[in-house]
Coordinates of C-alpha atoms in Angstrom, one line a residue:
X7 CA -45.2 -3.8 -23.7
X8 CA -42.0 -5.2 -25.5
X9 CA -41.2 -3.3 -28.8
X10 CA -41.2 -6.6 -30.7
X11 CA -44.6 -7.7 -29.2
X12 CA -45.9 -4.1 -29.7
X13 CA -44.8 -4.4 -33.6
X14 CA -46.5 -8.0 -34.1
X15 CA -49.6 -6.4 -32.3
X16 CA -49.8 -3.5 -34.8
X17 CA -49.2 -5.7 -37.5
X18 CA -51.9 -8.1 -36.8
X19 CA -54.2 -5.2 -36.4
X20 CA -53.0 -3.5 -39.4
X21 CA -53.6 -6.7 -41.5
X22 CA -56.9 -7.3 -39.9
X23 CA -58.0 -3.8 -41.0
X24 CA -56.6 -4.5 -44.6
X25 CA -58.0 -7.7 -45.1
X26 CA -61.8 -6.4 -44.1
X27 CA -63.9 -4.9 -46.5
X28 CA -64.9 -1.3 -46.1
X29 CA -68.3 -2.1 -44.6
X30 CA -66.9 -4.4 -42.0
X31 CA -64.3 -1.7 -41.1
X32 CA -66.8 0.3 -39.9
X33 CA -67.7 -2.0 -37.2
X34 CA -64.2 -2.3 -36.1
X35 CA -62.6 -0.3 -33.4
X36 CA -60.0 2.4 -34.9
X37 CA -56.6 0.8 -35.1
X38 CA -55.2 3.9 -32.6
X39 CA -57.6 2.9 -30.2
X40 CA -57.2 -0.7 -30.2
X41 CA -53.5 -0.4 -30.3
X42 CA -53.8 1.9 -27.0
X43 CA -55.9 -0.5 -25.3
X44 CA -53.6 -3.4 -26.4
X45 CA -50.5 -1.3 -24.6
X46 CA -52.5 -0.7 -21.6
X47 CA -53.4 -4.3 -21.2
X48 CA -49.7 -5.3 -21.5
X49 CA -48.9 -2.9 -18.8
X50 CA -51.6 -4.0 -16.4
X51 CA -50.5 -7.6 -17.2
X52 CA -47.2 -6.9 -16.0
X53 CA -48.3 -5.2 -12.8
X54 CA -50.8 -8.1 -12.1
X55 CA -47.8 -10.7 -12.3
X56 CA -45.6 -8.8 -10.3
X57 CA -48.5 -8.6 -7.8
X58 CA -49.1 -12.1 -7.8
X59 CA -45.5 -12.7 -7.0
X60 CA -45.4 -10.1 -4.2
X61 CA -48.8 -11.8 -2.9
X62 CA -47.2 -15.6 -3.0
X63 CA -44.1 -14.0 -1.1
X64 CA -46.4 -12.7 1.5
X65 CA -48.5 -15.8 2.1
X66 CA -45.2 -17.5 2.4
X67 CA -43.7 -15.0 5.0
X68 CA -47.2 -15.5 7.0
X69 CA -46.5 -19.3 6.9
X70 CA -43.0 -19.2 7.8
X71 CA -43.0 -15.8 10.0
X72 CA -40.6 -15.8 13.0
X73 CA -40.1 -12.1 12.9
X74 CA -39.6 -9.0 10.9
X75 CA -37.0 -6.4 10.6
X76 CA -38.6 -4.1 13.2
X77 CA -38.9 -7.0 15.8
X78 CA -35.5 -7.8 14.9
X79 CA -34.2 -4.3 16.2
X80 CA -36.4 -4.6 19.3
X81 CA -35.0 -7.3 20.3
X82 CA -31.6 -6.3 19.5
X83 CA -32.3 -3.3 21.9
X84 CA -33.4 -5.5 24.5
X85 CA -30.7 -7.8 24.4
X86 CA -28.2 -4.8 25.1
X87 CA -30.4 -3.7 27.7
X88 CA -30.5 -6.9 29.3
X89 CA -26.7 -7.3 29.1
X90 CA -26.1 -4.2 30.8
X91 CA -28.6 -4.6 33.6
X92 CA -27.3 -8.3 34.5
X93 CA -24.1 -6.5 34.6
X94 CA -25.3 -4.1 37.3
X95 CA -27.4 -6.7 39.1
X96 CA -24.2 -8.9 39.4
X97 CA -22.5 -6.0 40.9
X98 CA -25.0 -5.1 43.5
X99 CA -26.6 -8.5 44.4
X100 CA -26.4 -9.6 47.9
X101 CA -23.4 -11.9 47.3
X102 CA -21.4 -9.5 45.2
X103 CA -18.1 -8.2 46.3
X104 CA -19.7 -4.6 46.4
X105 CA -22.3 -5.7 49.1
X106 CA -19.8 -7.5 51.0
X107 CA -17.5 -4.4 51.0
X108 CA -20.6 -2.2 52.1
X109 CA -21.4 -4.6 54.9
X110 CA -17.9 -4.2 56.2
X111 CA -18.1 -0.6 55.8
X112 CA -21.1 -0.5 57.6
X113 CA -19.5 -2.8 60.4
X114 CA -16.6 -0.3 60.8
X115 CA -19.4 2.5 61.1
X116 CA -20.7 0.7 64.2
X117 CA -17.4 -0.2 65.6
X118 CA -16.8 3.6 65.7
X119 CA -20.0 4.3 67.1
X120 CA -19.3 1.9 69.9
X121 CA -16.1 3.2 70.7
X122 CA -17.2 6.8 71.0
X123 CA -20.3 6.0 73.2
X124 CA -17.5 4.5 75.4
X125 CA -15.9 7.9 75.9
X126 CA -16.6 10.1 78.6
X127 CA -19.6 12.3 78.2
X128 CA -18.7 15.7 76.4
X129 CA -20.3 17.8 73.5
X130 CA -17.7 17.0 71.2
X131 CA -18.3 13.1 71.9
X132 CA -22.1 13.8 71.7
X133 CA -21.7 15.5 68.4
X134 CA -19.7 12.5 67.1
X135 CA -22.5 9.8 68.4
X136 CA -25.1 11.9 66.8
X137 CA -23.0 12.2 63.5
X138 CA -22.0 8.4 63.3
X139 CA -25.8 7.3 64.3
X140 CA -26.9 9.5 61.4
X141 CA -24.4 8.0 59.2
X142 CA -25.3 4.7 60.4
X143 CA -28.8 4.7 59.4
X144 CA -28.1 6.4 56.1
X145 CA -26.2 3.5 55.3
X146 CA -28.9 1.1 56.3
X147 CA -31.3 3.0 54.5
X148 CA -29.1 3.0 51.3
X149 CA -28.4 -0.6 51.6
X150 CA -32.1 -1.3 51.7
X151 CA -32.6 0.9 48.5
X152 CA -29.9 -1.0 46.7
X153 CA -31.5 -4.4 47.6
X154 CA -34.7 -3.3 46.2
X155 CA -33.3 -1.6 43.0
X156 CA -31.8 -5.1 42.5
X157 CA -35.3 -6.8 43.0
X158 CA -37.0 -4.2 40.6
X159 CA -34.4 -4.9 37.9
X160 CA -34.4 -8.7 38.1
X161 CA -38.3 -8.3 37.9
X162 CA -37.7 -6.2 34.6
X163 CA -35.7 -8.7 33.1
X164 CA -38.3 -11.4 33.7
X165 CA -41.1 -9.2 32.1
X166 CA -38.9 -9.1 29.1
X167 CA -39.8 -12.4 28.3
X168 CA -43.4 -11.4 27.8
X169 CA -42.4 -8.2 26.0
X170 CA -40.5 -10.3 23.6
X171 CA -43.7 -12.5 22.9
X172 CA -45.6 -9.4 22.3
X173 CA -43.3 -8.0 19.9
X174 CA -43.2 -11.4 18.0
X175 CA -47.3 -11.0 18.1
X176 CA -47.4 -7.6 16.8
X177 CA -44.8 -8.3 14.2
X178 CA -47.4 -11.3 13.1
X179 CA -49.8 -8.9 12.9
X180 CA -47.7 -6.6 10.6
X181 CA -47.2 -9.7 8.4
X182 CA -50.9 -10.2 8.0
X183 CA -51.4 -6.6 7.3
X184 CA -48.7 -6.6 4.6
X185 CA -50.7 -9.8 2.8
X186 CA -54.0 -8.2 2.9
X187 CA -52.3 -5.1 1.2
X188 CA -50.4 -7.0 -1.3
X189 CA -53.7 -9.2 -2.1
X190 CA -55.6 -6.0 -2.4
X191 CA -53.0 -4.8 -5.0
X192 CA -53.5 -8.0 -6.9
X193 CA -57.1 -7.7 -6.7
X194 CA -57.2 -4.2 -8.1
X195 CA -54.9 -5.0 -10.8
X196 CA -57.2 -8.0 -11.8
X197 CA -60.1 -5.7 -11.8
X198 CA -58.3 -3.1 -14.1
X199 CA -57.2 -5.9 -16.5
X200 CA -61.1 -7.2 -16.8
X201 CA -62.3 -3.5 -17.3
X202 CA -59.7 -3.2 -20.1
X203 CA -60.4 -6.7 -21.6
X204 CA -64.1 -5.7 -21.8
X205 CA -63.4 -2.4 -23.3
X206 CA -61.5 -4.2 -25.9
X207 CA -64.1 -6.6 -26.7
X208 CA -66.9 -3.9 -27.0
X209 CA -64.6 -1.8 -29.2
X210 CA -63.4 -4.5 -31.6
X211 CA -66.9 -5.2 -33.2
X212 CA -69.7 -2.3 -33.1
X213 CA -73.2 -4.0 -33.5
X214 CA -74.6 -2.1 -36.8
X215 CA -78.2 -0.6 -36.3
X216 CA -81.1 -2.9 -37.3
X217 CA -82.0 -0.5 -40.1
X218 CA -78.3 -1.3 -41.6
X219 CA -78.9 -4.9 -41.1
X220 CA -81.9 -4.9 -43.1
X221 CA -80.2 -3.3 -45.9
X222 CA -77.5 -6.1 -45.9

């Protein structure tokens, strides 16, 4: 409680005790007890006001949700990955300079193979043909793997669209959970406030026993 408000509350309570006859004062809560309850109420009230503001913010975020920090970080990572992946795809796609150069290299190997095949038979010539044939087969195999990898990378990029949609949906769920948590905090604060108010109400006036009433 603000010091000024606390002093005012104390002064009001003191005045109440001073202005009340002795037999009535017996029916009033002790000043220090009432003072403590008043301080508790002020603290709870402050928490409730904060909880109301936070819950309002959570509800607004839920209505206007377009992504949270966690989603933004995931999107940034995807952007980097996708940019690098597209750069690689551009270098290995069928129409890329690399693949054109690979085709030229393969053609050179084929020319060498055909040239050696025209040479007179000999162990050296047969060894060269075997080596060139093996190399040509490896080049063809690696070329197919490169094309397959390019297709896989392209498919993965396409799947990122679905991944981004799921990230947004998951973020929306987190927004809902945050709203529910804030609402729960507000509810708990309101319950605490109601309990303190009830305690203050019960403590301010103690109902005297029937015998005491009859005597008065």
